[in-house]
Tab-separated table of C-alpha atoms and ligand atoms in Angstrom:
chain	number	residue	atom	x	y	z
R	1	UNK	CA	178.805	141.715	127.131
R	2	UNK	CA	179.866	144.485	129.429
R	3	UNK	CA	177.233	147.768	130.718
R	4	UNK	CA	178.358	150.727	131.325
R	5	UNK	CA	177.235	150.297	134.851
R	6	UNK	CA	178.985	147.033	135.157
R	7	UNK	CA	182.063	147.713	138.179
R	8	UNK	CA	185.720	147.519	136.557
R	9	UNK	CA	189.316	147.217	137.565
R	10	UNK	CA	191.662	149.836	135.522
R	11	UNK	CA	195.070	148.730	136.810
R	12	UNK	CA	194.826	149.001	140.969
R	13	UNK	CA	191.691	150.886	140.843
R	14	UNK	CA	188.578	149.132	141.480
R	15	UNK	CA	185.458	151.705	139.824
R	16	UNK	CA	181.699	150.501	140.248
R	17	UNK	CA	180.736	151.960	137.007
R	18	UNK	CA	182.331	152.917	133.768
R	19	UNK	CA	181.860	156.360	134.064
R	20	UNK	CA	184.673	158.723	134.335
R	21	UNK	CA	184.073	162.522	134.966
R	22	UNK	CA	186.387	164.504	132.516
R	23	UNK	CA	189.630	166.167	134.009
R	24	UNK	CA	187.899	170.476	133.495
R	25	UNK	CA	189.127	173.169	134.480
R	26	UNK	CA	187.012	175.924	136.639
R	27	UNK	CA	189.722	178.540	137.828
R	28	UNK	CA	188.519	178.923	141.482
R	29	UNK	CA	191.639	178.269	143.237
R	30	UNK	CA	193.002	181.705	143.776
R	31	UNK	CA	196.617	181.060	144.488
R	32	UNK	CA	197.045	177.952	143.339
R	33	UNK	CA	195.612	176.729	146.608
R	34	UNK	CA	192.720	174.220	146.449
R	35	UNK	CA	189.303	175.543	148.466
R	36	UNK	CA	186.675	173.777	150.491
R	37	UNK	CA	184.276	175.038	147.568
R	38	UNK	CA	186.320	172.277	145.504
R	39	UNK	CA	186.047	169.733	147.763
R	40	UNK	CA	182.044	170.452	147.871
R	41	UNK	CA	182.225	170.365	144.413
R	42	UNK	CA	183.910	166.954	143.651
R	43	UNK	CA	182.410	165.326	146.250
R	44	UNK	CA	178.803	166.077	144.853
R	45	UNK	CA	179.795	164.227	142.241
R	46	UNK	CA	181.611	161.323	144.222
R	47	UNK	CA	179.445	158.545	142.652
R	48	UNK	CA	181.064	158.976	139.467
R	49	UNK	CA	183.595	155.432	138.567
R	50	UNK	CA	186.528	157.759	138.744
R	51	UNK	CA	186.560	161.608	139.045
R	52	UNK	CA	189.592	162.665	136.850
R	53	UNK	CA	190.732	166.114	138.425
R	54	UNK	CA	190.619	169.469	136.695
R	55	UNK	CA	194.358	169.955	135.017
R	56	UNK	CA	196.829	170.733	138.083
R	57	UNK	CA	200.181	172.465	137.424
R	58	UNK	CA	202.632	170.448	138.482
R	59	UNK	CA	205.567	173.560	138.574
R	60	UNK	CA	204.796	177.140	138.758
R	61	UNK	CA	206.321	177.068	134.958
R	62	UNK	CA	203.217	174.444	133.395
R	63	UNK	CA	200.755	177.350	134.707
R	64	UNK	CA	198.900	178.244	131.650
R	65	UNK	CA	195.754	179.683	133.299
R	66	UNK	CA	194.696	182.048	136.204
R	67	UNK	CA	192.926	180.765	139.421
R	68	UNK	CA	194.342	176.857	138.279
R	69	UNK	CA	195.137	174.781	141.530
R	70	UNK	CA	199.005	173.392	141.464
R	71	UNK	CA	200.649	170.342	143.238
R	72	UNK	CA	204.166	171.638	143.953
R	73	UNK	CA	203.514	173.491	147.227
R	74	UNK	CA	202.883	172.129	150.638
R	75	UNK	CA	199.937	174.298	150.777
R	76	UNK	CA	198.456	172.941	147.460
R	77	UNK	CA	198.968	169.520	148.540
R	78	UNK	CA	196.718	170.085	151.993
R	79	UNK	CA	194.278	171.506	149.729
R	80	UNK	CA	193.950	168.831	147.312
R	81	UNK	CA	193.749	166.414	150.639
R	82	UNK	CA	191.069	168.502	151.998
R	83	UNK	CA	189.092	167.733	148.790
R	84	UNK	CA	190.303	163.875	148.431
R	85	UNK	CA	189.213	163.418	151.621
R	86	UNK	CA	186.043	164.672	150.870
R	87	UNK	CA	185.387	162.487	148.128
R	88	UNK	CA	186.952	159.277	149.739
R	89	UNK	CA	184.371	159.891	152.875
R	90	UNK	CA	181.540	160.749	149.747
R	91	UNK	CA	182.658	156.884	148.714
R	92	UNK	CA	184.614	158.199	145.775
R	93	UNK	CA	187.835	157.760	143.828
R	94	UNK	CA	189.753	160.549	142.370
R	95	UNK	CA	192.809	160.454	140.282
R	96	UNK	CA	194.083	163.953	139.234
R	97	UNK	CA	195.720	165.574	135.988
R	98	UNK	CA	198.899	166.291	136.401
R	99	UNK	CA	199.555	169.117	134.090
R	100	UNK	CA	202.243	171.366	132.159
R	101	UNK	CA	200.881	173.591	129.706
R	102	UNK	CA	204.204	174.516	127.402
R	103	UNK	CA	203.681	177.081	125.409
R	104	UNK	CA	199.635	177.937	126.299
R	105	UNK	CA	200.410	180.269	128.845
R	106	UNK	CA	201.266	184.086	129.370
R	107	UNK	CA	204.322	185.980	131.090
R	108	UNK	CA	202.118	187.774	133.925
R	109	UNK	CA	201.254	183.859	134.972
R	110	UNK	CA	205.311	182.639	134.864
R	111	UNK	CA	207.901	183.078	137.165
R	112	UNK	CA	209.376	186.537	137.145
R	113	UNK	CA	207.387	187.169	134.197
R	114	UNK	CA	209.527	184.886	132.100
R	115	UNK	CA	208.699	183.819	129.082
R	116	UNK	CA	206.759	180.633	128.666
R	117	UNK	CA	208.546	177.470	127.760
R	118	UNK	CA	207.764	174.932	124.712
R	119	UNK	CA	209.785	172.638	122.256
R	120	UNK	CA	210.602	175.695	119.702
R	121	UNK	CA	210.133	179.057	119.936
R	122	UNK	CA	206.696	179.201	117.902
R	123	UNK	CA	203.813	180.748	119.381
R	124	UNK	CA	200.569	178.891	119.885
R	125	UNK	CA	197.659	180.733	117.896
R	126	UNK	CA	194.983	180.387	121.047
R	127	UNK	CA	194.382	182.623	124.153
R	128	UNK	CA	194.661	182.026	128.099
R	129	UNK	CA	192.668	183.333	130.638
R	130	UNK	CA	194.377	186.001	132.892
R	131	UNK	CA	192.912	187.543	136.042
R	132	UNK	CA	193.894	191.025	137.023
R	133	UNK	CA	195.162	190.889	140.091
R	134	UNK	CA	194.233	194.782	141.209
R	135	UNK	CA	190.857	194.390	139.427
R	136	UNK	CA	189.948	190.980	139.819
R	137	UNK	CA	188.383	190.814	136.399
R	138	UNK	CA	189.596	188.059	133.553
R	139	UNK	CA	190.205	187.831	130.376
R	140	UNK	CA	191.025	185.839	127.787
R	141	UNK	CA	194.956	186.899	126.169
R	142	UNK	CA	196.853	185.751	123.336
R	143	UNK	CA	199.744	183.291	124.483
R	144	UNK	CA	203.035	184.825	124.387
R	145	UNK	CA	206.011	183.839	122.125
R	146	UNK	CA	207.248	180.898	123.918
R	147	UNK	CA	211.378	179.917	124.593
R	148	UNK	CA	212.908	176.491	123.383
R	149	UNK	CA	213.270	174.341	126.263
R	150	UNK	CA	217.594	173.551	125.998
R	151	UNK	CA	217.745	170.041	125.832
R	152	UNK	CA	219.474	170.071	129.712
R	153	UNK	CA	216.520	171.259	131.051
R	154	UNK	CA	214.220	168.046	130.192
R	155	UNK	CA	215.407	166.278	133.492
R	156	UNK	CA	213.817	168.662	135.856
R	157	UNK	CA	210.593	168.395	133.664
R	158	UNK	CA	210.563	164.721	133.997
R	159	UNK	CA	211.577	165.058	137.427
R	160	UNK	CA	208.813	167.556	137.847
R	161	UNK	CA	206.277	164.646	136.690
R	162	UNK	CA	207.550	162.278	138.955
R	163	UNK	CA	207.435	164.529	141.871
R	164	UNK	CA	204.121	165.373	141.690
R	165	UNK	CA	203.097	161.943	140.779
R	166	UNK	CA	204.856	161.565	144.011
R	167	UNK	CA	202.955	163.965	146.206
R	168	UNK	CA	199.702	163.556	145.009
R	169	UNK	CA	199.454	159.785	145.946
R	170	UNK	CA	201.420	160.051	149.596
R	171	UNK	CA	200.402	163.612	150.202
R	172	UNK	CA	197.258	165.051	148.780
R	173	UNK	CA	195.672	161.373	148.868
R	174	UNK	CA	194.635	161.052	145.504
R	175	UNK	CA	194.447	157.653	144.306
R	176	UNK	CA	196.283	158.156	140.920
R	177	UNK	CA	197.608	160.052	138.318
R	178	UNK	CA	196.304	161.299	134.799
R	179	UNK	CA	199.314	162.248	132.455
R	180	UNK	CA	197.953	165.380	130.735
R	181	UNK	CA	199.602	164.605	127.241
R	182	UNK	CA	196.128	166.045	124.982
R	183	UNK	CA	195.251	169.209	123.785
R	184	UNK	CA	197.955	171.213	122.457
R	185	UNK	CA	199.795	171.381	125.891
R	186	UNK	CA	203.393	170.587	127.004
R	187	UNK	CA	203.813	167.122	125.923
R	188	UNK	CA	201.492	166.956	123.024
R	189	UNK	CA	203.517	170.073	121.820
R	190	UNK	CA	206.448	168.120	121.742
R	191	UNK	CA	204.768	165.048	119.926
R	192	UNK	CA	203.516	167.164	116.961
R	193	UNK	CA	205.436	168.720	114.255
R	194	UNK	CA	203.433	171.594	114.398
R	195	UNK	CA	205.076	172.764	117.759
R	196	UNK	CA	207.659	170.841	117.278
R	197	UNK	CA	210.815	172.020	114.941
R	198	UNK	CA	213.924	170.504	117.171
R	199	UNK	CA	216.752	168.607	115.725
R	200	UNK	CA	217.905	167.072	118.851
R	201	UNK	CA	217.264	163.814	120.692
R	202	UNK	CA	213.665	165.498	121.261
R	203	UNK	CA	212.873	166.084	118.086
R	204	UNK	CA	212.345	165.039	114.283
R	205	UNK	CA	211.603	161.285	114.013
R	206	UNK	CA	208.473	159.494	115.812
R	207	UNK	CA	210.705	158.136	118.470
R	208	UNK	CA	212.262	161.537	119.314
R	209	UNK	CA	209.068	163.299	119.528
R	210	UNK	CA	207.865	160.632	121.636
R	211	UNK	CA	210.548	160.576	124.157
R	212	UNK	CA	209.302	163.562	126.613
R	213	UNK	CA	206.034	161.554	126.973
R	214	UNK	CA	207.270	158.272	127.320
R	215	UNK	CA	210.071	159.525	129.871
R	216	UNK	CA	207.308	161.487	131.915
R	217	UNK	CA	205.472	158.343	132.337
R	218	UNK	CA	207.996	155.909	133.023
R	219	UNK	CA	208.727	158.644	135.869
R	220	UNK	CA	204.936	158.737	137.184
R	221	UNK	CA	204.529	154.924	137.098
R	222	UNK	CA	208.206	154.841	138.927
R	223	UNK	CA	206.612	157.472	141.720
R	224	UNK	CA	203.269	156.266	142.140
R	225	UNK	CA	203.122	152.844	140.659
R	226	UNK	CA	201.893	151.582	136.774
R	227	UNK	CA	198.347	150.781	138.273
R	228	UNK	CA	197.713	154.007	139.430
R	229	UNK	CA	198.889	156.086	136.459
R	230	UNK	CA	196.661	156.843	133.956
R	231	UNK	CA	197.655	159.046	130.313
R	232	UNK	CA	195.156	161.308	128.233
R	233	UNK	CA	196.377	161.717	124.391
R	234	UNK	CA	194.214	163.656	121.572
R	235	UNK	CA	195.376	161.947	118.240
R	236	UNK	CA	193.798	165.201	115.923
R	237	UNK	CA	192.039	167.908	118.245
R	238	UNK	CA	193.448	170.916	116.893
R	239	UNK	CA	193.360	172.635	120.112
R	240	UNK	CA	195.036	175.246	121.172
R	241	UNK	CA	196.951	175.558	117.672
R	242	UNK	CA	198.396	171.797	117.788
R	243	UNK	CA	198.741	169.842	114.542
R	244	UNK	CA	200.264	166.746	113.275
R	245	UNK	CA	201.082	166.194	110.581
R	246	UNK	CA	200.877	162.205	110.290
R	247	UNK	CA	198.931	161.663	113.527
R	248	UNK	CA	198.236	157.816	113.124
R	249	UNK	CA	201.710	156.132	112.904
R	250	UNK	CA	202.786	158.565	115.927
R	251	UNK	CA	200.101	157.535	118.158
R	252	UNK	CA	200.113	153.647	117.405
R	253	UNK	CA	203.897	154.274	118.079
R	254	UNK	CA	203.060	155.713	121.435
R	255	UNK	CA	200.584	153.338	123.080
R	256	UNK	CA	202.698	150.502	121.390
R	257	UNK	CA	205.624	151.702	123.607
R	258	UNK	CA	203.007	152.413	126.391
R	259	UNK	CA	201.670	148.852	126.969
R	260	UNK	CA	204.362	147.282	128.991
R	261	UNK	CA	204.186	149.804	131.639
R	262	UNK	CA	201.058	148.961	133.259
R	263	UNK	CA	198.732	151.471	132.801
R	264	UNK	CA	195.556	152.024	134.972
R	265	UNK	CA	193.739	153.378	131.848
R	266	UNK	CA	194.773	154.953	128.542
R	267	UNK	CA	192.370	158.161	128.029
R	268	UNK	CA	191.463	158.896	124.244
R	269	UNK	CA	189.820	162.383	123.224
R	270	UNK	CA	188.462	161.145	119.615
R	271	UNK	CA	187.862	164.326	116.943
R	272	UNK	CA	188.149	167.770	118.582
R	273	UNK	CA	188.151	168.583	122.031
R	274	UNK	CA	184.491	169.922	122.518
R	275	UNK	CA	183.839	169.841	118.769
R	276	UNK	CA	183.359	167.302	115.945
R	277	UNK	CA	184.210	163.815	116.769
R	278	UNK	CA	185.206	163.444	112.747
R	279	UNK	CA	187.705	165.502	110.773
R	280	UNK	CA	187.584	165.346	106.965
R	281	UNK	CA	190.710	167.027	107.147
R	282	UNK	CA	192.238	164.411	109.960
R	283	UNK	CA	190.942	160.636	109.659
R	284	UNK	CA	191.694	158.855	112.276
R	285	UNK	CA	191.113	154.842	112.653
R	286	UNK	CA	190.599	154.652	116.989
R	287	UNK	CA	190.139	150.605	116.354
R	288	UNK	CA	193.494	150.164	115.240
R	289	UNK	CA	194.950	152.579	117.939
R	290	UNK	CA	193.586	150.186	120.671
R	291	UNK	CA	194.442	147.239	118.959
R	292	UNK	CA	197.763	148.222	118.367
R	293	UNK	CA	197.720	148.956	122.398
R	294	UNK	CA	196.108	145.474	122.974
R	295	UNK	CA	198.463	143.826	120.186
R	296	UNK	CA	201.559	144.888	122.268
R	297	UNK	CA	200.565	143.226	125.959
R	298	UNK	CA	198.675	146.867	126.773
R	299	UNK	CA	195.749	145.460	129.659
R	300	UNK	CA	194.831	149.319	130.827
R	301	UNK	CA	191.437	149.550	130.581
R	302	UNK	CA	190.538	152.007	127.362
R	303	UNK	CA	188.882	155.162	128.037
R	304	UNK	CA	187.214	157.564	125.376
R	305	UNK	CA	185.687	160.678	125.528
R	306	UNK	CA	184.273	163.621	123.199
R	307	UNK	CA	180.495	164.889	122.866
R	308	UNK	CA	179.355	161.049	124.362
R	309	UNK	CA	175.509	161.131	125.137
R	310	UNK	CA	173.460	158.240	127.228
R	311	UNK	CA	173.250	156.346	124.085
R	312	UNK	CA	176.287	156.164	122.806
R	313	UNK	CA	177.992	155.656	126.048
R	314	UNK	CA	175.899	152.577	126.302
R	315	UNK	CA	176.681	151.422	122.804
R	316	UNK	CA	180.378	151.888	123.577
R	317	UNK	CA	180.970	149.830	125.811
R	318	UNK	CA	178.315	147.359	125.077
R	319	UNK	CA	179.933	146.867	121.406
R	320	UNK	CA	184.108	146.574	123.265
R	321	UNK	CA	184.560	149.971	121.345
R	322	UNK	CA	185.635	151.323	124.935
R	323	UNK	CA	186.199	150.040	128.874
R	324	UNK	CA	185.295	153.490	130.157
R	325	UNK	CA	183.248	156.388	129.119
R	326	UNK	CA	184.482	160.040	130.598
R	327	UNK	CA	181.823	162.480	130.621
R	328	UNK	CA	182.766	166.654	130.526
R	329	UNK	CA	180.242	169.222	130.681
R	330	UNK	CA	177.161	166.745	131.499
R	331	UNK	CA	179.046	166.347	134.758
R	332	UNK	CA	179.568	170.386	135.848
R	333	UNK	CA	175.536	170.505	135.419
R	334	UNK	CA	174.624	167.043	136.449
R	335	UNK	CA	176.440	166.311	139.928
R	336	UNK	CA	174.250	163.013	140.250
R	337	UNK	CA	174.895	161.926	136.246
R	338	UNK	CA	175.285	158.596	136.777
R	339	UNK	CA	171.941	158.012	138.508
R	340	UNK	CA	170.626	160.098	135.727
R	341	UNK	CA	171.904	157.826	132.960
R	342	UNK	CA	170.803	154.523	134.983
R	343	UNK	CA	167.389	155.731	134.890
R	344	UNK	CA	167.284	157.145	131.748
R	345	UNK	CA	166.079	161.019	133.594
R	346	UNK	CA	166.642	164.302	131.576
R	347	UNK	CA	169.844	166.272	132.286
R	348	UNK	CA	170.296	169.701	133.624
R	349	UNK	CA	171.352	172.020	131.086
R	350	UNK	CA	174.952	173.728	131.521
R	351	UNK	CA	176.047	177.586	131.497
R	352	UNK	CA	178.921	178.162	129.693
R	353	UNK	CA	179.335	181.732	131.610
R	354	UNK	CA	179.842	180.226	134.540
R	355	UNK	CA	182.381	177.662	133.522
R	356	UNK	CA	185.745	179.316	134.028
R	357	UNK	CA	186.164	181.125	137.408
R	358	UNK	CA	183.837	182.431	139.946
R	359	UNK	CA	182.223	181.091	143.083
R	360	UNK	CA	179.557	178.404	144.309
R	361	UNK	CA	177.035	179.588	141.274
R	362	UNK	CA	177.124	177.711	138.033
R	363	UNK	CA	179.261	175.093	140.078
R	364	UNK	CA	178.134	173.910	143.130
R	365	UNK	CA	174.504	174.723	143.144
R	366	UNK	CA	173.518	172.325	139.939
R	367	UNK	CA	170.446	170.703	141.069
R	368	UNK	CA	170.693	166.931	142.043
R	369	UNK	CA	167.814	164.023	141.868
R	370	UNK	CA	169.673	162.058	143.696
R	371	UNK	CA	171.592	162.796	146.242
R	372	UNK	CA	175.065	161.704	147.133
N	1	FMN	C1	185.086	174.022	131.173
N	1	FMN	C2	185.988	172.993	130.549
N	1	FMN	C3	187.237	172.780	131.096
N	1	FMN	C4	188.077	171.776	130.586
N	1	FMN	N1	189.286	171.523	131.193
N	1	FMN	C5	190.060	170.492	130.790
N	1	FMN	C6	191.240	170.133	131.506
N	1	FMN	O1	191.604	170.716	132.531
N	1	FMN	N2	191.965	169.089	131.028
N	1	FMN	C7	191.585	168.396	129.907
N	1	FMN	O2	192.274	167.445	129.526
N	1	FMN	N3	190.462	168.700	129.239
N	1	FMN	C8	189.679	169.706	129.668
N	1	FMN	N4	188.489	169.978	129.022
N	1	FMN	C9	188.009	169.054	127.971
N	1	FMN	C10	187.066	168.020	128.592
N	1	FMN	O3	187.769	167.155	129.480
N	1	FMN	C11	186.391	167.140	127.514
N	1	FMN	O4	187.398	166.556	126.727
N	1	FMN	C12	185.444	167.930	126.611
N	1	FMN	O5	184.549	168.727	127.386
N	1	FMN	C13	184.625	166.990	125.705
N	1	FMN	O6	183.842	166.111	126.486
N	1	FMN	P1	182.247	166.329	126.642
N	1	FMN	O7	181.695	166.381	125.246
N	1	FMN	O8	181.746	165.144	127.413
N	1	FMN	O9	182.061	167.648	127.361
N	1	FMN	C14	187.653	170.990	129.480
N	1	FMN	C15	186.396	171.237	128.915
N	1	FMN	C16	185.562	172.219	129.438
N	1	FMN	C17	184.184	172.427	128.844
């Protein structure tokens, strides 16, 4: 029987614990540009079994948010080094979320003011957070009405993947990838007939919808190798206006044709992102999406995540319901969590004010027991 504190190997990584910190966004890279704040910040919280980076734009285009760090510049990618460095020397590991929002995003945060893109022109009903620029305050915005991506423009999004896969391995240092394929954003949008109404190769049957996905990740494990690639998928959050409307067959489908490649980990956000972990509305049997994983040669190690506490984090993994357990908002307030769950100490309480954007307070000044 396995602890959550037993070491594990998810594909070439090599984690002393099973606990993963949950990719979250913060919104304190003005620019785009990663800060030495950051690399404070992630390193605090270095003895984590794998630190999963806050979503990172991998093209100016998949920027959904203000103040949200990218990986396409050369000034980005010294950035994130600074801050993998940081961890590495902190004796950490840190993969990070490679990330195109689709159609959660805003015109003042595009190129030229464009419009954002998505797999049919229908607007997601959720805000983003915009920061004005003269001001300096944010605030939250209805997404704007996105435009169909034209079925020649898919390359240079896969390409896009594979790229940054690319850089943030050789360049920035990280030591993997996390395909961000969850929560209502680019390539969940194109897996769920909700966002997506195409009648091309990209759209319509299970395999069609699949095909962005499964094309991005063939790309990342091409760049950066199977072992270091790693793929987050929410089966029924209804975030950010994303619905399916047969969620089960599509995501056995999925992991089914993601076994052979290799996978590090596969990352599973059960219920709703931040919410209920059950949906009358939207059963969903997790068992037989891992088996179905496991049934078709899939040796990643299985990750879960959603509203976990000490107790069922042990349970998890104790009962083979999970490899790995990823951890959000206990992490922002706990920086030393996994010492905290070893010894069974209270946690810090988090402030939600202080989550998106800002400086050191509500991020880097969380209290630690133990330090490093
Ligand atoms: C402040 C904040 C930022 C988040 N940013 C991201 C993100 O960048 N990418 C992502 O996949 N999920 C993001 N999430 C979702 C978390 O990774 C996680 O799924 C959620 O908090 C539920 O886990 P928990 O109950 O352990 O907090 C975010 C959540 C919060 C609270």
């Amino acid at each position: 029987m396995s602890s959550l504190f037993d070491p594990i190997q998810a594909g070439d990584l090599r984690l002393p614990n099973r606990i993963a910190m949950a990719p979250l966004t913060r919104n304190r890279a003005p620019g785009a540009v990663p800060t030495g704040l950051m690399a404070t910040y992630y390193s605090q919280r270095a003895s984590a079994g794998l630190l999963i980076s806050e979503g990172t734009a991998i093209s100016h285009q998949g920027q959904g948010y203000a103040h949200v760090p990218g990986l396409y510049g050369s000034e980005q990618l010294d950035g994130w080094k600074r801050v993998t460095d940081a961890v590495h020397a902190a004796g950490g590991r840190i993969v990070t979320q490679l990330w195109h929002v689709g159609r959660v995003s805003h015109t003042s945060l595009q190129p030229e003011g464009q419009a954002p893109v998505g797999p049919s022109a229908v607007v997601a009903k959720t805000k983003t957070y915009v920061i004005d620029e003269t001001t300096g305050q944010g605030r939250f915005e209805p997404t704007s009405m996105p435009r169909a991506l034209a079925q020649q423009e898919l390359p240079g999004i896969v390409h896009a993947f594979a790229v940054a896969a690319r850089n943030a391995v050789q360049t920035a240092g990280f030591d993997g990838v996390e395909l961000h394929a969850a929560n209502g954003y680019l390539l969940d949008q194109f897996l769920k007939t909700g966002a997506n109404l195409r009648d091309d190769d990209y759209g319509g049957s299970i395999e069609n919808r699949a095909r962005l996905l499964l094309e991005c990740t063939r790309a990342a494990v091409d760049a950066a190798g199977g072992g270091r690639v790693g793929i987050r998928l929410s089966p029924v959050t209804p975030a950010n206006g994303i619905v399916d409307a047969d969620p089960q067959p599509l995501f056995e489908y999925v992991v089914r044709q993601l076994a052979p490649l290799g996978l590090a980990y596969v990352h599973i956000i059960e219920g709703s992102t931040g919410g209920p972990r059950e949906l009358p509305e939207r059963p969903f049997d997790y068992a037989a999406l891992r088996s179905a994983y496991r049934m078709a040669g899939g040796q990643g190690a299985w990750m879960v995540n959603n509203g976990y506490d000490r107790d069922m984090a042990l349970r998890a993994v104790e009962s083979g319901h999970a490899d790995i357990v990823a951890f959000g908002k206990a992490f922002i307030s706990n920086p030393d969590l996994v010492h905290r769950l070893r010894d069974g100490l209270p946690l810090n309480a988090w402030d939600t004010s202080r989550f998106y954007g800002g400086g050191a307070e509500g991020y880097t000044d969380y209290p630690a027991v133990h330090p490093g």
